[in-house]
Coordinates of C-alpha atoms and ligand atoms in Angstrom, one line a residue:
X1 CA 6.8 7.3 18.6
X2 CA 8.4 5.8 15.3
X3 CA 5.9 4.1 13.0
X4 CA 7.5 0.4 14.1
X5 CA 6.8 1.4 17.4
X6 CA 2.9 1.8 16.4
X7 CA 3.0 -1.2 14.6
X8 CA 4.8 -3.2 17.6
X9 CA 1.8 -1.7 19.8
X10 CA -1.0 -3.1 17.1
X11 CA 0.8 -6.6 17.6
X12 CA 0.4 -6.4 20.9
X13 CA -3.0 -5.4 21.0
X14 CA -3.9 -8.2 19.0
X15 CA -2.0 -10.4 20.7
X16 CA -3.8 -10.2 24.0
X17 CA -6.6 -10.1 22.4
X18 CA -6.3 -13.3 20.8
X19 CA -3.9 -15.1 24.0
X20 CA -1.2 -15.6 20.9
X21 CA 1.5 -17.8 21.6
X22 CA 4.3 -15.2 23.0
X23 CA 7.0 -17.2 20.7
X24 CA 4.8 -16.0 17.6
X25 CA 4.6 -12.6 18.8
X26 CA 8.0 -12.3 19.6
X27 CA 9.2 -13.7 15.7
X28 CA 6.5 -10.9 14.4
X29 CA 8.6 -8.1 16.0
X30 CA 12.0 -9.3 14.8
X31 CA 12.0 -8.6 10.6
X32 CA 14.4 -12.0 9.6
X33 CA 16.1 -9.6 7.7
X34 CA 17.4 -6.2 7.5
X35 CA 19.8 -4.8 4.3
X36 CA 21.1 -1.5 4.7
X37 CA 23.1 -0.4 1.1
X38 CA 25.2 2.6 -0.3
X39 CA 24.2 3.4 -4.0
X40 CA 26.5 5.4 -6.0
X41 CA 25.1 7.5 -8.3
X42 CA 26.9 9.4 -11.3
X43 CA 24.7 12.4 -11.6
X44 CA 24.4 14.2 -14.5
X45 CA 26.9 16.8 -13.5
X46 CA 29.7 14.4 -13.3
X47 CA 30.0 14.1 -10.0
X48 CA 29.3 11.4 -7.7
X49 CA 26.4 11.1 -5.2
X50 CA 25.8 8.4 -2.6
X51 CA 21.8 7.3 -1.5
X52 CA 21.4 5.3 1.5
X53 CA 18.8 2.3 0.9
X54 CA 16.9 -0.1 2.5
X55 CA 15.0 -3.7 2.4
X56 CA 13.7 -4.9 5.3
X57 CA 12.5 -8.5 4.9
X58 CA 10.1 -8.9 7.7
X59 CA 8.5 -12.8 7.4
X60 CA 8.3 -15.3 5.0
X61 CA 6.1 -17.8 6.5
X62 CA 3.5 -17.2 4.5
X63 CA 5.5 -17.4 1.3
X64 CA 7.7 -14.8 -0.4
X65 CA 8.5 -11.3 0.9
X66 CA 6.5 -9.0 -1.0
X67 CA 6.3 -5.1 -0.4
X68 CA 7.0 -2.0 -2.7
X69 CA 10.0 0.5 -2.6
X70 CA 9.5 3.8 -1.2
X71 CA 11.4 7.0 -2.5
X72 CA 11.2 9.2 -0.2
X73 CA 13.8 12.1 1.4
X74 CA 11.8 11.0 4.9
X75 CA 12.6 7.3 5.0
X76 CA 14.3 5.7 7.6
X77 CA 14.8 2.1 8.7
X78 CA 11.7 2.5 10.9
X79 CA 9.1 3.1 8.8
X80 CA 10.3 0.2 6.4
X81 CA 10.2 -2.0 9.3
X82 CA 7.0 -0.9 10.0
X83 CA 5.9 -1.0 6.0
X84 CA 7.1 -4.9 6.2
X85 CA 5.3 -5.8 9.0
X86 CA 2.4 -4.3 7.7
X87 CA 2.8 -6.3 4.2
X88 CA 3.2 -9.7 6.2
X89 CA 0.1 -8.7 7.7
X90 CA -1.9 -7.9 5.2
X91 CA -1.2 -10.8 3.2
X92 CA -2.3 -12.9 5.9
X93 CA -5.8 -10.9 6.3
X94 CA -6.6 -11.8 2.4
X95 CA -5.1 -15.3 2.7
X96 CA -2.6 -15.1 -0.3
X97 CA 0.5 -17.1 0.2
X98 CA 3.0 -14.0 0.9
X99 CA 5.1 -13.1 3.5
X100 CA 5.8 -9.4 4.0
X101 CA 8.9 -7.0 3.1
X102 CA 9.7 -3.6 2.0
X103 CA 12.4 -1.2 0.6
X104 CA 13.3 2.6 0.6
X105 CA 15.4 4.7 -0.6
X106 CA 16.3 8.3 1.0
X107 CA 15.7 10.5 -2.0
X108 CA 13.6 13.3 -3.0
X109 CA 13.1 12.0 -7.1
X110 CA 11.8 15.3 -8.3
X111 CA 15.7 16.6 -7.7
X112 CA 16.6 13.7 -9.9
X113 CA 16.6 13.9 -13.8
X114 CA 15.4 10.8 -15.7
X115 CA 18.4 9.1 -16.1
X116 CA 19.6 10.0 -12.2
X117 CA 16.2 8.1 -11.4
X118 CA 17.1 5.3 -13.7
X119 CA 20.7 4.8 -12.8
X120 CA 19.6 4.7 -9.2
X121 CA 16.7 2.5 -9.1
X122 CA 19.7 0.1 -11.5
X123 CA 22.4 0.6 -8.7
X124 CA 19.6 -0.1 -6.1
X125 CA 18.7 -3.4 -7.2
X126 CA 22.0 -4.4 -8.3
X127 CA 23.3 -3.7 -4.2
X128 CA 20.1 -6.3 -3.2
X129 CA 20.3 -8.7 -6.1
X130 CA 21.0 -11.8 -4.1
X131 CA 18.2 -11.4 -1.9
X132 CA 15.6 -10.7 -4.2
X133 CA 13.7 -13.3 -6.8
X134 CA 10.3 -14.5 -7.9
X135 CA 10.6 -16.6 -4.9
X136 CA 12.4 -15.0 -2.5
X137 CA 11.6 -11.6 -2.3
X138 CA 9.4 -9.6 -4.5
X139 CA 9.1 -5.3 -4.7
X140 CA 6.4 -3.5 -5.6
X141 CA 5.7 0.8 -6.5
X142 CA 4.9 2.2 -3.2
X143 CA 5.1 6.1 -2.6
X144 CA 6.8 7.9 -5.3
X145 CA 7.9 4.8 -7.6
X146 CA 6.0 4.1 -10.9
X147 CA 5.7 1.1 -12.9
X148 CA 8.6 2.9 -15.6
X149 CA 10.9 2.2 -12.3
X150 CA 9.6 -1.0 -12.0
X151 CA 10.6 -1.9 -15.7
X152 CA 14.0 -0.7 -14.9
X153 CA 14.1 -3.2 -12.1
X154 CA 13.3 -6.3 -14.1
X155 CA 15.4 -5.1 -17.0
X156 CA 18.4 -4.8 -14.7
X157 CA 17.6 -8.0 -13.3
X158 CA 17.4 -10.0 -16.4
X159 CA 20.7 -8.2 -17.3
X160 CA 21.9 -9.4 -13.8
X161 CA 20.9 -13.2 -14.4
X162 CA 22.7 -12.8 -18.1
X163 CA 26.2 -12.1 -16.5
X164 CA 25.5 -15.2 -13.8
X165 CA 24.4 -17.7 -16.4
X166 CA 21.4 -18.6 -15.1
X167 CA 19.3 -16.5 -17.9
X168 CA 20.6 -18.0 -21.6
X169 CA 18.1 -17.6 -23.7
X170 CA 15.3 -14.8 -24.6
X171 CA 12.4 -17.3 -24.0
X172 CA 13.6 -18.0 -19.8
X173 CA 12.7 -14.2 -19.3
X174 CA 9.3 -15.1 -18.0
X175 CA 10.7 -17.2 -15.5
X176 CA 12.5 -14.0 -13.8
X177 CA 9.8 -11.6 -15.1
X178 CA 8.2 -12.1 -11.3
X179 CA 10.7 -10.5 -9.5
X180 CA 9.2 -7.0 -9.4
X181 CA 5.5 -6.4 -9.7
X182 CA 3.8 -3.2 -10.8
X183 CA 5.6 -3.0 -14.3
X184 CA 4.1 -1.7 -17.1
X185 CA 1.6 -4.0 -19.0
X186 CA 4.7 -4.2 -22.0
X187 CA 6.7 -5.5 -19.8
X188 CA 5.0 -8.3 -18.1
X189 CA 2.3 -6.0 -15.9
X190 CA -1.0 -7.3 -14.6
X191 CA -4.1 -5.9 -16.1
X192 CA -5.9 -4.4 -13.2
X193 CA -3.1 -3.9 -11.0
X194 CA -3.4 0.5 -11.5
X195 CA -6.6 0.4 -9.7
X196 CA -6.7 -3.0 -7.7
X197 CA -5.7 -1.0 -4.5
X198 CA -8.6 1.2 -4.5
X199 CA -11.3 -1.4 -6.6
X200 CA -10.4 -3.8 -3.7
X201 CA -11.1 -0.9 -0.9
X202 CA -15.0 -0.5 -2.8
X203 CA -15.3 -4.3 -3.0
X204 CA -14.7 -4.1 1.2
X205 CA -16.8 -0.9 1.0
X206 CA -19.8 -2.7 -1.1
X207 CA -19.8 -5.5 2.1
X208 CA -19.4 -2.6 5.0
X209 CA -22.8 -0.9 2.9
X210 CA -24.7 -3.7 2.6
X211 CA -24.5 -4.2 6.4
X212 CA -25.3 -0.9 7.6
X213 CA -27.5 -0.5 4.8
X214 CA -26.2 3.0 3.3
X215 CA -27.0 3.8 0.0
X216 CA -24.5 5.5 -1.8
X217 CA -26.4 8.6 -3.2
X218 CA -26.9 9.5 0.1
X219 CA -23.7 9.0 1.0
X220 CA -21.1 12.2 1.7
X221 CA -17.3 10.9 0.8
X222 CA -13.7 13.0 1.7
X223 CA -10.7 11.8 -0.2
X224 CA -7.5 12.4 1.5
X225 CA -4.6 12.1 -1.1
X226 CA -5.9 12.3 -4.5
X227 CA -3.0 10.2 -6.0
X228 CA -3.0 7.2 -7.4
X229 CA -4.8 4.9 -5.0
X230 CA -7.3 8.1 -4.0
X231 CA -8.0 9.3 -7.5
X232 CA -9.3 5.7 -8.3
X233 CA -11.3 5.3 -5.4
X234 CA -12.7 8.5 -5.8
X235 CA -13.6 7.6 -9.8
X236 CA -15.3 4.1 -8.9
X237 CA -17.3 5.7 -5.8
X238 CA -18.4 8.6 -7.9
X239 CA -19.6 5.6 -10.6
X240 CA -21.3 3.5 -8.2
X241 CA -23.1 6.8 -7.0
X242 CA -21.5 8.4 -3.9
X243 CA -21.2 11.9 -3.7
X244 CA -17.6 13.1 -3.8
X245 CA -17.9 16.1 -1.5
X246 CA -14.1 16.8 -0.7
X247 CA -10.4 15.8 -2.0
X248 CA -6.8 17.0 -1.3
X249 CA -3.5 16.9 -1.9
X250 CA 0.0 17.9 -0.1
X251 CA -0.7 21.7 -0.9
X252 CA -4.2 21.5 0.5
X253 CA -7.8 20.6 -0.1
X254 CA -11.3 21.7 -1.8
X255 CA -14.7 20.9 -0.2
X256 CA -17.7 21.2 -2.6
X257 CA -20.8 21.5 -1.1
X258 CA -22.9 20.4 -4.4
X259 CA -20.3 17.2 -5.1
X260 CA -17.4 16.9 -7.9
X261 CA -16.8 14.9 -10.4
X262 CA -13.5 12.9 -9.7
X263 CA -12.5 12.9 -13.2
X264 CA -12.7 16.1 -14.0
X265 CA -10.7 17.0 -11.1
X266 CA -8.1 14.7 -11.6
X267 CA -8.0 16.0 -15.0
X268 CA -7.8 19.5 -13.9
X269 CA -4.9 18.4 -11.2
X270 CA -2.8 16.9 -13.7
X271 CA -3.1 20.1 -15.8
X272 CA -2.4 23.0 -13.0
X273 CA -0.5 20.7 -10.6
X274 CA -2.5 20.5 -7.2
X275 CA -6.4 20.1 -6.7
X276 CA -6.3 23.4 -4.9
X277 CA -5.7 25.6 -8.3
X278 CA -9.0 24.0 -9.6
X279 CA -11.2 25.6 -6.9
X280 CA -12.9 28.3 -9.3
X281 CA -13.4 25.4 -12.2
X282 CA -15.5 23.6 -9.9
X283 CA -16.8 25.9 -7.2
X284 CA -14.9 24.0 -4.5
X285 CA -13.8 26.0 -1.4
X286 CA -10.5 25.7 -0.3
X287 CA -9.5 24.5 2.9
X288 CA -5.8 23.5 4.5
X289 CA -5.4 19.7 5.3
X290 CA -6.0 20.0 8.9
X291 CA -9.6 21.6 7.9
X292 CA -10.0 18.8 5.9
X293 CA -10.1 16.1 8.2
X294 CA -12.2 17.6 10.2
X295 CA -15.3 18.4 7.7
X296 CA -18.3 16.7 8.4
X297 CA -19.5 13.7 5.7
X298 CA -20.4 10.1 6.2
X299 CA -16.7 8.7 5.1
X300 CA -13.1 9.6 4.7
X301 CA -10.4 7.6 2.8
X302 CA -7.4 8.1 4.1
X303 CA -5.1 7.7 0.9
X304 CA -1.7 9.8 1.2
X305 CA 0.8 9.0 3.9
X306 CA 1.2 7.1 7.3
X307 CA 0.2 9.2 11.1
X308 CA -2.3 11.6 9.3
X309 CA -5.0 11.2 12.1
X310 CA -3.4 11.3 15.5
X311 CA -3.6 11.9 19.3
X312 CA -4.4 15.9 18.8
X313 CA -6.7 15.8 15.5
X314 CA -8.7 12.2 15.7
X315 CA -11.3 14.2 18.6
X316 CA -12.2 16.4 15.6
X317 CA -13.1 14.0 12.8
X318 CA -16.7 14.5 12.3
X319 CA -17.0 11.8 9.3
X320 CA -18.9 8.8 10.3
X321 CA -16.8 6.0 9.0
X322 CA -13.1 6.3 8.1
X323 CA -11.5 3.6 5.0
X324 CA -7.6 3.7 5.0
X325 CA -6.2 3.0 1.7
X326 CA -2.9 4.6 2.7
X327 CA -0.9 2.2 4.9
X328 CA -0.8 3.2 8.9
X329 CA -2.4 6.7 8.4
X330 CA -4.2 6.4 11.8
X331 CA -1.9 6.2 15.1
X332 CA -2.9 3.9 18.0
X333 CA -3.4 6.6 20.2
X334 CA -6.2 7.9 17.3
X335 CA -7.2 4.6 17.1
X336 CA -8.8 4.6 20.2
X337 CA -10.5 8.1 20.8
X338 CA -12.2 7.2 16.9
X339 CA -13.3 3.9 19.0
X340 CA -14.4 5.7 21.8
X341 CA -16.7 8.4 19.4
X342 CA -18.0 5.3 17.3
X343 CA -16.6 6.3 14.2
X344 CA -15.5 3.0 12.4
X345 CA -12.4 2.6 10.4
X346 CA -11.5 0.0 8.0
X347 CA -8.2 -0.8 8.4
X348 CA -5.2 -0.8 6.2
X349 CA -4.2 -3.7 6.4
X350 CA -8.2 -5.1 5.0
X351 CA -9.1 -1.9 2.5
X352 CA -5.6 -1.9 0.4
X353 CA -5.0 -5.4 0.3
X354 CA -6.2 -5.4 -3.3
X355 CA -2.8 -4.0 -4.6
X356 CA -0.7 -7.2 -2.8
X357 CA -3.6 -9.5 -4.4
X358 CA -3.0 -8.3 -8.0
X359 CA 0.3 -7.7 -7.6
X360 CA 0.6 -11.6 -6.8
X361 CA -2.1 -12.0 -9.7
X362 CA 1.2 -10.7 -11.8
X363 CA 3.2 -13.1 -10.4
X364 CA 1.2 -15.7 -11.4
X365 CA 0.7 -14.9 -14.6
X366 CA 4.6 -14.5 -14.8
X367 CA 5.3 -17.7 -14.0
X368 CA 3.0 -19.3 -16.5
X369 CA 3.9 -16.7 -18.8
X370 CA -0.3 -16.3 -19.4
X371 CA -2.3 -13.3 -19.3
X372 CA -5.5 -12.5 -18.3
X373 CA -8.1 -9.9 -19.0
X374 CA -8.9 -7.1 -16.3
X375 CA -12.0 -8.4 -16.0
X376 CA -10.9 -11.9 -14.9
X377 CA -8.3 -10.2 -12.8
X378 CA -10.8 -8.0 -10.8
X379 CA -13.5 -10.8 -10.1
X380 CA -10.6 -12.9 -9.1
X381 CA -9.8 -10.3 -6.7
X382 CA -13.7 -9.7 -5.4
X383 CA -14.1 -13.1 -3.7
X384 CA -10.6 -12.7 -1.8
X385 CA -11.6 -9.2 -0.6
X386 CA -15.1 -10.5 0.8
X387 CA -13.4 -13.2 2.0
X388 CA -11.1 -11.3 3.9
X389 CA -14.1 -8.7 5.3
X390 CA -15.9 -11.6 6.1
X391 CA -13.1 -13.4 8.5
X392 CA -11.9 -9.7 9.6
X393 CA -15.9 -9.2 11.0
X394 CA -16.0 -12.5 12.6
X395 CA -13.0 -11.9 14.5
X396 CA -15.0 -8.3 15.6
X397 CA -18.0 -9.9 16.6
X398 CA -15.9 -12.6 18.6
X399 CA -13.8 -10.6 20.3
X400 CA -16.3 -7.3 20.6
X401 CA -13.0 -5.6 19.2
X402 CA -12.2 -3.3 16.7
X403 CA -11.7 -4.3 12.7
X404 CA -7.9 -3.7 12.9
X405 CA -7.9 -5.4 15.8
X406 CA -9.9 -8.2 14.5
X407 CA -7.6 -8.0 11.0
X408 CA -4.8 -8.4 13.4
X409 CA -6.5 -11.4 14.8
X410 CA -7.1 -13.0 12.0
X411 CA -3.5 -12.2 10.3
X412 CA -1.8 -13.2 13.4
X413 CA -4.2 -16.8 13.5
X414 CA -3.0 -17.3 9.9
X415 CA 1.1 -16.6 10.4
X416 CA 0.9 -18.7 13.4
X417 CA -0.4 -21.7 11.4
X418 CA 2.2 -21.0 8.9
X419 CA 5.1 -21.3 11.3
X420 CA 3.9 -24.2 13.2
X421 CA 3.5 -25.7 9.7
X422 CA 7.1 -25.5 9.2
X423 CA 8.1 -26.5 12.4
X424 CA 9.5 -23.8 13.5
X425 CA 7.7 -23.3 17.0
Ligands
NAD1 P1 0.6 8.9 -4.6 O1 1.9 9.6 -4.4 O2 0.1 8.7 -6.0 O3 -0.5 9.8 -3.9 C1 -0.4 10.3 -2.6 C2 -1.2 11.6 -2.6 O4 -1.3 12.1 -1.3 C3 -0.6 12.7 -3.5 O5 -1.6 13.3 -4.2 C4 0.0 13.7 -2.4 O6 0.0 15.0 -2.9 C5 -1.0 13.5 -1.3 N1 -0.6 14.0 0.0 C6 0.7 13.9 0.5 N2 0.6 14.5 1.8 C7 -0.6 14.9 2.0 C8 -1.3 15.5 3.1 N3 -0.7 15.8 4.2 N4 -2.6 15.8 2.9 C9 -3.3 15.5 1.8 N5 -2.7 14.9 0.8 C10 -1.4 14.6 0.9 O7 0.7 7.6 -3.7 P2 -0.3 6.3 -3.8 O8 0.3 5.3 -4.6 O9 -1.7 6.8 -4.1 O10 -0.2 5.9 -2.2 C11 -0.9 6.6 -1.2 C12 -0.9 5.7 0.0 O11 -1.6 4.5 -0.3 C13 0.5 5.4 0.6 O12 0.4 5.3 2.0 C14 0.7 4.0 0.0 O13 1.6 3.2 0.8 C15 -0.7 3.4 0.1 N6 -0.9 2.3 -0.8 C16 -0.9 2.5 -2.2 C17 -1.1 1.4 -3.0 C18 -1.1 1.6 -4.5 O14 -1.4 0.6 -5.2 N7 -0.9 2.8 -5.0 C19 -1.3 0.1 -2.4 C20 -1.3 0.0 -1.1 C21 -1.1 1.1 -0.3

């Protein structure tokens, strides 16, 4: 099943759930827009080297598209599609005022030098100028795209809007400056933004554990995908006191039985590659990714790629609670044998909507051409996360459904006002 196909089924969950208006559910599964585009490249040999790309601009209702760009030698049209529809989505579960898109490009960027990358991310946006802008459409880093490629983008888009006169003078930049989010802080970045994905995940978290009533020094945590959005999360647990028990990459995974300390690991990763070469520095035992998943704690974050836990492995998950910071990393079919063991998971589309927050926290600031502290960027971000918990569990407690399909719900409620606003149903 491709991952649009998943997402299509979550829709329609959701949608009987909730008796939606078939007219709404049928706009949701048709993205308004689809670009397809041929990059030429001059590689560094001389020759020269086509890359297929993509942007899939799945609603604006809401607001802008908004969604990152995935490099990736996987992509394909479907898991954009999917990506977008996601982003529209999760927008509406946190109530910003964005609509939902996404881009890709079919590339594995470790077989690219520097200036390859560079001249490709330049030739990308160029091929999708016109239907990208601070208002329009806005990308993001997703997998494998850093906030240096980000910088690129807005670079090559100032150029861009030089050559069609609508950028004269030096002190207009701002006004473009929202185009792209995730750029480094010299170049128009949010403060907050490198860890907003996984501080808004604990802020969701901190709501979930005052409910149950766990306490985090009794609580066992599993990181899958210590990258960017894992490492964090596993840094700001481990601060508020949860025990970090297990973490892995794509070569593998360690479990220590006494706890780790995140930083250190991610220190040691970032020296000998992959968390799996730092088993003797920290007396973790390795274990393959499969093992992983299925290692006993109280919760696992899900924070490396999409269909991780599926129909074959999700009967062997022994943690108690699941939190997915990666996008779609649990498939429907998963979905349901977790529901039928009990084991709660905190959807996607809920636990990483801090990155879309901040991200449109940059844009903001952008557009006023104002900065603001991290500090006033996070606690801007907290009431938005418990705000969106808080409508997500309603929605669960109405419907005696489960969160994603209660985030669904209560996306689906929101988009639905948003196009009825406008007229167009
Ligand atoms: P990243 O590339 O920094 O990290 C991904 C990590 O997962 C890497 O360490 C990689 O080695 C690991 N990995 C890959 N395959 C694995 C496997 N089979 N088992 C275990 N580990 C594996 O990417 P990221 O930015 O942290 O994003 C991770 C996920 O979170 C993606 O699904 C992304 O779309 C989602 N996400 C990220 C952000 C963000 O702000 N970074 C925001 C929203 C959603």
């Amino acid at each position: 099943m491709s991952l649009f196909e998943n997402t299509l089924k979550q829709i329609e969950k959701a949608a009987t759930i909730m008796s939606l208006d078939p007219n709404v559910k049928a706009l949701m599964e048709h993205p308004q827009r689809i670009v397809e585009v041929s990059i030429p490249v001059k590689m560094d040999d001389g020759s020269l080297r086509f890359f297929q790309g993509f942007r899939v601009q799945h609603s604006n209702y809401a607001g802008p598209y908004k969604g990152g760009i995935r490099y990736h030698q996987n992509v394909d049209m479907g898991e954009v599609q999917a990506l977008s529809a996601w982003m529209s989505i999760k927008c509406s579960v946190v109530g910003i005022p964005l609509g939902g898109g996404k881009g890709g490009i079919v590339v594995n960027p470790k077989e690219l030098s520097v200036g390859e990358l560079e001249r490709l991310t330049r030739g990308y946006i160029r091929a999708i100028a016109d239907v990208i802008g601070p208002t329009k459409d806005v990308p993001a880093p997703d997998v494998n795209t850093t906030p240096q490629i980000m910088d690129w983008i807005v670079d090559e888009y100032l150029k861009i809007k030089r050559e069609t006169g609508e950028l004269t003078s030096e002190d207009m930049n701002h006004m473009f400056m929202g185009v792209v989010t995730g750029k480094t802080l010299e170049h128009g970045g949010s403060k907050g933004r490198n860890i907003a994905t996984a501080q808004g995940g604990v802020y969701v978290l901190d709501e979930v554990a005052k409910e149950k009533g766990f306490e985090p020094a009794n609580t066992k945590v599993i990181i899958q995908g210590f990258g960017n959005a894992g490492g964090v999360m596993a840094q700001l647990l481990a601060k508020k006191g949860y025990q970090i028990v297990g973490a892995s990459d794509s070569q593998g995974g360690l479990i220590f039985d006494k706890g780790c300390d995140p930083e250190k690991l991610l220190a040691c990763k970032a020296e000998k590659a992959t968390v799996i070469n730092c088993d003797t520095d920290f007396g973790g035992r390795r274990v393959t990714n499969e093992e992983l998943l299925e290692t006993e704690c109280d919760i696992l974050i899900l924070a490396a790629l999409e269909n991780q836990v599926h129909a074959e492995n999700a009967d062997k998950v022994k943690a108690k609670m699941i939190l997915e910071l990666a996008n779609g990393p649990t498939t429907p079919e998963a979905d349901e044998i977790l529901a039928k063991k009990g084991i709660m998971v905190i959807p996607d589309i809920l636990a990483n909507s801090g990155g879309v927050t901040v991200s449109w926290f940059e844009m903001l600031q952008n557009a006023e051409n104002k900065y603001w502290t991290e500090e006033e960027a996070l606690q801007k971000l907290l009431p938005i996360m418990v705000d969106g918990w808080k409508a997500v569990k309603g929605n669960a407690d109405k419907y005696n459904c489960t969160l994603r399909e209660a985030a669904y719900v209560t996306a689906l409620a929101r988009i639905e006002g948003k196009i009825r606003e406008k007229g167009i149903l």
